Tab-separated table of N, CA and C in Angstrom:
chain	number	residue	atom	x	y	z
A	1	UNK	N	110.933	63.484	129.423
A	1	UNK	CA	110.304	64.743	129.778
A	1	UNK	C	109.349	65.220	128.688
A	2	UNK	N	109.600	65.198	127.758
A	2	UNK	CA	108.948	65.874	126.450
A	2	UNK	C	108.640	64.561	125.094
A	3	UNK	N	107.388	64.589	124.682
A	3	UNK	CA	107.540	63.872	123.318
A	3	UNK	C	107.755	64.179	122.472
A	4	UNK	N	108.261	63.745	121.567
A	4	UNK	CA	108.485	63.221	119.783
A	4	UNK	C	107.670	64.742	119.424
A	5	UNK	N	106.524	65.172	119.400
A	5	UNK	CA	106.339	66.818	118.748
A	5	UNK	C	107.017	67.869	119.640
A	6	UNK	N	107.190	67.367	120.467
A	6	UNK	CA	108.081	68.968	120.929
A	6	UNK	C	109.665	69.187	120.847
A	7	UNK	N	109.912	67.560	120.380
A	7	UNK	CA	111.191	67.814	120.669
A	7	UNK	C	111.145	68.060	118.546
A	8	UNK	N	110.344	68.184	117.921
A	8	UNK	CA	110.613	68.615	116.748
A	8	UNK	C	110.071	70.148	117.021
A	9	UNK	N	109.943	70.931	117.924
A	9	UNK	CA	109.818	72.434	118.442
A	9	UNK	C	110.983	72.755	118.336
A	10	UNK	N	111.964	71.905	119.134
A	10	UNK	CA	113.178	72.233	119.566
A	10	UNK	C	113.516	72.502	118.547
A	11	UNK	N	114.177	71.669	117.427
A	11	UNK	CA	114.592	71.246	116.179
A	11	UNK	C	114.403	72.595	115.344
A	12	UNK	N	112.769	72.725	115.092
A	12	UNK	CA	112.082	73.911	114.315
A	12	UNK	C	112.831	75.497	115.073
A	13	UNK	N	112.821	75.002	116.250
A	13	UNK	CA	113.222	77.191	117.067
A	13	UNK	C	114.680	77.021	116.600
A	14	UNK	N	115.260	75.960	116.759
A	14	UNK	CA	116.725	75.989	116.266
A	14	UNK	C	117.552	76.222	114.975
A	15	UNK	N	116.269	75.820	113.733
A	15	UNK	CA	116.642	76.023	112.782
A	15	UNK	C	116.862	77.369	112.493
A	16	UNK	N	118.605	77.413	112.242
A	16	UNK	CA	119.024	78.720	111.874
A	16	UNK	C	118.091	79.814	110.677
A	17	UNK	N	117.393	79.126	109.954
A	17	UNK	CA	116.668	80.486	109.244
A	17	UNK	C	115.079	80.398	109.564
A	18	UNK	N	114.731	80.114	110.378
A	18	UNK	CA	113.658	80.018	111.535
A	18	UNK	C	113.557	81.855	112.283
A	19	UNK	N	112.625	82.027	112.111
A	19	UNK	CA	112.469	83.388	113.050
A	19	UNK	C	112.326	82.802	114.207
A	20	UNK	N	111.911	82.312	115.052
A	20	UNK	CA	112.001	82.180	116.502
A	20	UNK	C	113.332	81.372	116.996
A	21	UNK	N	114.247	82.353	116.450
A	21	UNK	CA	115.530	81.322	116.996
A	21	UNK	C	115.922	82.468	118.288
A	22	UNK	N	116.313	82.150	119.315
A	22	UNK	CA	116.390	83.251	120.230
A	22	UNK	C	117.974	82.358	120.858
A	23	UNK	N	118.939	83.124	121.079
A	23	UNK	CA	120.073	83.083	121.750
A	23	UNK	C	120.144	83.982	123.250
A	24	UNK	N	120.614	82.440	123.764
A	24	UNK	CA	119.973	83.199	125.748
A	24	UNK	C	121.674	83.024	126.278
A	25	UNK	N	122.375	84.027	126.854
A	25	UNK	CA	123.711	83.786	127.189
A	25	UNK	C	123.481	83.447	128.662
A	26	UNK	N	123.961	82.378	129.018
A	26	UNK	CA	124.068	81.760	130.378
A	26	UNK	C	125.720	81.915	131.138
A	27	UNK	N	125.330	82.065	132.570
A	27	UNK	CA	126.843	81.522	133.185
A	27	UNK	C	127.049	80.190	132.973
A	28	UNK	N	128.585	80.312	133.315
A	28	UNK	CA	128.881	78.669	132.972
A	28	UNK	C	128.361	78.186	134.336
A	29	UNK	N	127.890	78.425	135.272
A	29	UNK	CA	127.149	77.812	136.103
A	29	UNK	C	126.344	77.308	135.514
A	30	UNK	N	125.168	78.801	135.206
A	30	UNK	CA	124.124	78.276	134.898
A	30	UNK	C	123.973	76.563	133.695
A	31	UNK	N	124.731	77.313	132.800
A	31	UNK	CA	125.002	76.355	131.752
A	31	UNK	C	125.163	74.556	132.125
A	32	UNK	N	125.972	74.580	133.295
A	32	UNK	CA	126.577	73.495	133.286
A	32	UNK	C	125.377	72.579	134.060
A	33	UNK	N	124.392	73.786	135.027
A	33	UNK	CA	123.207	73.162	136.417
A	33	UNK	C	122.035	72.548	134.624
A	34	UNK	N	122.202	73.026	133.647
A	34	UNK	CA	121.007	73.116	132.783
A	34	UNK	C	121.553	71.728	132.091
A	35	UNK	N	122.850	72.009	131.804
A	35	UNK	CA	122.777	70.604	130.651
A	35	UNK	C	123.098	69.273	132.179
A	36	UNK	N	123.636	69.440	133.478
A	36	UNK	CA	122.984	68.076	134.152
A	36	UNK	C	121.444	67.608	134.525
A	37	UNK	N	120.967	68.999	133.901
A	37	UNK	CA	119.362	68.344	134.729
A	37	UNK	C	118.709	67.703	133.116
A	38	UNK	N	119.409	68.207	132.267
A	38	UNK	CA	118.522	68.082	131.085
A	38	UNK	C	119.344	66.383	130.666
A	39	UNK	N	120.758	66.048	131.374
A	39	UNK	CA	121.125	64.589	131.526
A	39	UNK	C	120.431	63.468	132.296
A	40	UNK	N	120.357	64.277	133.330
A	40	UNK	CA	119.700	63.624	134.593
A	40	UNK	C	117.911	63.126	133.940
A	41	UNK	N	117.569	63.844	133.012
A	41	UNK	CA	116.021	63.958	132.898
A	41	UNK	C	115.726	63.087	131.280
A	42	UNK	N	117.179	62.775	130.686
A	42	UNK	CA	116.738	62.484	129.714
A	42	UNK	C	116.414	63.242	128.082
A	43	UNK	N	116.804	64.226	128.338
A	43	UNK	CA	116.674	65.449	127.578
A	43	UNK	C	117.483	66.467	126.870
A	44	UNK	N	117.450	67.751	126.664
A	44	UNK	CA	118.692	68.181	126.381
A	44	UNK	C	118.399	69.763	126.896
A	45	UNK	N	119.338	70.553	126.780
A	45	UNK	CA	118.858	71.797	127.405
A	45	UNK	C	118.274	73.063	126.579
A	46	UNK	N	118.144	72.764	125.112
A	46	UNK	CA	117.127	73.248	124.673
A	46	UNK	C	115.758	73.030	125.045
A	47	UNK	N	115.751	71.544	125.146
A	47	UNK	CA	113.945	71.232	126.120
A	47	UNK	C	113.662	71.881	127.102
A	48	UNK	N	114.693	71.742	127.853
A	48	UNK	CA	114.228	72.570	129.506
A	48	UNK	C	113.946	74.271	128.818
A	49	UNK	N	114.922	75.088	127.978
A	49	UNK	CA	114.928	76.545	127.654
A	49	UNK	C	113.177	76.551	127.279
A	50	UNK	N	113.266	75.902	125.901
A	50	UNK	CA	111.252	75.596	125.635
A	50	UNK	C	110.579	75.512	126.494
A	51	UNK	N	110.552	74.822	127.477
A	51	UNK	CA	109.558	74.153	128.162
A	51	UNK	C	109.584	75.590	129.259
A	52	UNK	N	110.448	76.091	129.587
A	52	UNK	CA	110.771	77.350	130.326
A	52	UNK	C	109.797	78.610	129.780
A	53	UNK	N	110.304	79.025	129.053
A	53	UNK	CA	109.517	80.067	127.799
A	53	UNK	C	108.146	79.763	127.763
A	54	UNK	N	107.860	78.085	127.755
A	54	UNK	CA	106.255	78.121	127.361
A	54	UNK	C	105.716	78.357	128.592
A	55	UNK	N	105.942	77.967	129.893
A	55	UNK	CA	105.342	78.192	130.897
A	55	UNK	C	105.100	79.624	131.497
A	56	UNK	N	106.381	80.052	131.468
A	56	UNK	CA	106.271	81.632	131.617
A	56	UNK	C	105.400	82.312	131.115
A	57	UNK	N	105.275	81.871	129.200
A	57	UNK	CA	104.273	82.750	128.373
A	57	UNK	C	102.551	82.487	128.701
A	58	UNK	N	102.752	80.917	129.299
A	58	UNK	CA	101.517	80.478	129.717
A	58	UNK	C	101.192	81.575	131.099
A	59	UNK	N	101.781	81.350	132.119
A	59	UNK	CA	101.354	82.240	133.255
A	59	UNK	C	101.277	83.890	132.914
A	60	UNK	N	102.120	84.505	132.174
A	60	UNK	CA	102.196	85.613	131.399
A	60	UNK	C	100.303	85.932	130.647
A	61	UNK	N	99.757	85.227	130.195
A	61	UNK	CA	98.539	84.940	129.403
A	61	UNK	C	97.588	85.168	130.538
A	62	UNK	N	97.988	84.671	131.610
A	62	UNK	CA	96.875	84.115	132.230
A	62	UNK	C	96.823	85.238	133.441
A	63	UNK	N	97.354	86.183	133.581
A	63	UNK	CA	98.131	87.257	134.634
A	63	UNK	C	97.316	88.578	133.630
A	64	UNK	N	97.635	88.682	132.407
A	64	UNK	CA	97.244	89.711	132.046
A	64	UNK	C	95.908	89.299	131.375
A	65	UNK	N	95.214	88.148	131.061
A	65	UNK	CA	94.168	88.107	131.114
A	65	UNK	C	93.119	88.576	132.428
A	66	UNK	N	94.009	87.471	133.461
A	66	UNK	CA	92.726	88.123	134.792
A	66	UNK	C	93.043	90.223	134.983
A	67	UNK	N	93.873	90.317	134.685
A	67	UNK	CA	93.758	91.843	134.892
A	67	UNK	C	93.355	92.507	134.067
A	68	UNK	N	92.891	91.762	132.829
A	68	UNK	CA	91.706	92.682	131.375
A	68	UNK	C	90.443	92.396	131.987
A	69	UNK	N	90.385	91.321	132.276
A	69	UNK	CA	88.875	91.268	132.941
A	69	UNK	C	88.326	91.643	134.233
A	70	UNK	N	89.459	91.838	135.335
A	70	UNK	CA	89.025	93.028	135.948
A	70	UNK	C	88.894	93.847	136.321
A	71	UNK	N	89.665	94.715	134.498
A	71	UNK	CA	89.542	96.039	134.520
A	71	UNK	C	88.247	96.238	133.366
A	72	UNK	N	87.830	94.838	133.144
A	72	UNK	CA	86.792	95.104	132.186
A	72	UNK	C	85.583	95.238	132.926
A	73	UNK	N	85.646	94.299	134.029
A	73	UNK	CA	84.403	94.594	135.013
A	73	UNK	C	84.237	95.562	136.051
A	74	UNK	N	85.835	96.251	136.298
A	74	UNK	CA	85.637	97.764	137.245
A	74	UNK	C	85.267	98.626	136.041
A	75	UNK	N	85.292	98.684	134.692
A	75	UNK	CA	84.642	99.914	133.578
A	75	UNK	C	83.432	99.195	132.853
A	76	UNK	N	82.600	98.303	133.073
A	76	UNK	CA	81.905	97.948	132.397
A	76	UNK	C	80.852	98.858	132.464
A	77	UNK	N	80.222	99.824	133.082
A	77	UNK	CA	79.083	100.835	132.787
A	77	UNK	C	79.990	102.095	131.500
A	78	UNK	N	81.284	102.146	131.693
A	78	UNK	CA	82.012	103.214	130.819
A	78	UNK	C	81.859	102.302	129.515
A	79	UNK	N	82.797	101.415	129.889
A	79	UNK	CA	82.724	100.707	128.087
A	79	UNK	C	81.565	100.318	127.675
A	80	UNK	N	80.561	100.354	128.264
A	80	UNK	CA	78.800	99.987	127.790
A	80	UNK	C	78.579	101.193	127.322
A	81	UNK	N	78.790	102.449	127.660
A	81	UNK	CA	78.403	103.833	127.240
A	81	UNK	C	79.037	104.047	126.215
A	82	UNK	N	80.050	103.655	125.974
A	82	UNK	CA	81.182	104.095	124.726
A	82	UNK	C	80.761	103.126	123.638
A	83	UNK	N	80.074	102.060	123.975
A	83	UNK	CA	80.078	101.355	123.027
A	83	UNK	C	78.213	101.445	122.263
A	84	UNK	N	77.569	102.210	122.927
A	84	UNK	CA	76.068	102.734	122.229
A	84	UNK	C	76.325	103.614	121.218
């Protein structure tokens, strides 16, 4: 699923005196559906948590980008005035 630099992501978010260490409490459902897919896939279930987070933050980026720009283009005669 993931190469050799991301799975040193994993490694790096995990390291206990690492600021991006984030603790996510799961059901033991959840827990148990995460570490077979992350068996099934070759992986482990920190990869899937990463790979989770990045996508989200990716669509997250890309959601509030298109809504800066078109609130930049419904005020663009205001912010042109404010900005003379």
């Amino acid at each position: 699923m993931k190469d050799a630099d991301d799975r040193d992501d994993v490694d790096d978010a995990n390291d206990t005196g690492g600021a991006g260490e984030l603790v996510i409490r799961l059901s033991a459902a959840e827990a148990a559906e995460l570490a077979d897919l992350a068996d099934a896939s070759g992986s482990t279930p920190e990869e899937h948590a990463l790979a989770a987070v990045r996508e989200h933050l990716r669509r997250e980026r890309e959601r509030v980008g298109a809504a800066a720009e078109r609130l930049a283009r419904l005020h663009a005669p205001l912010l042109k005035r404010l900005g003379e």
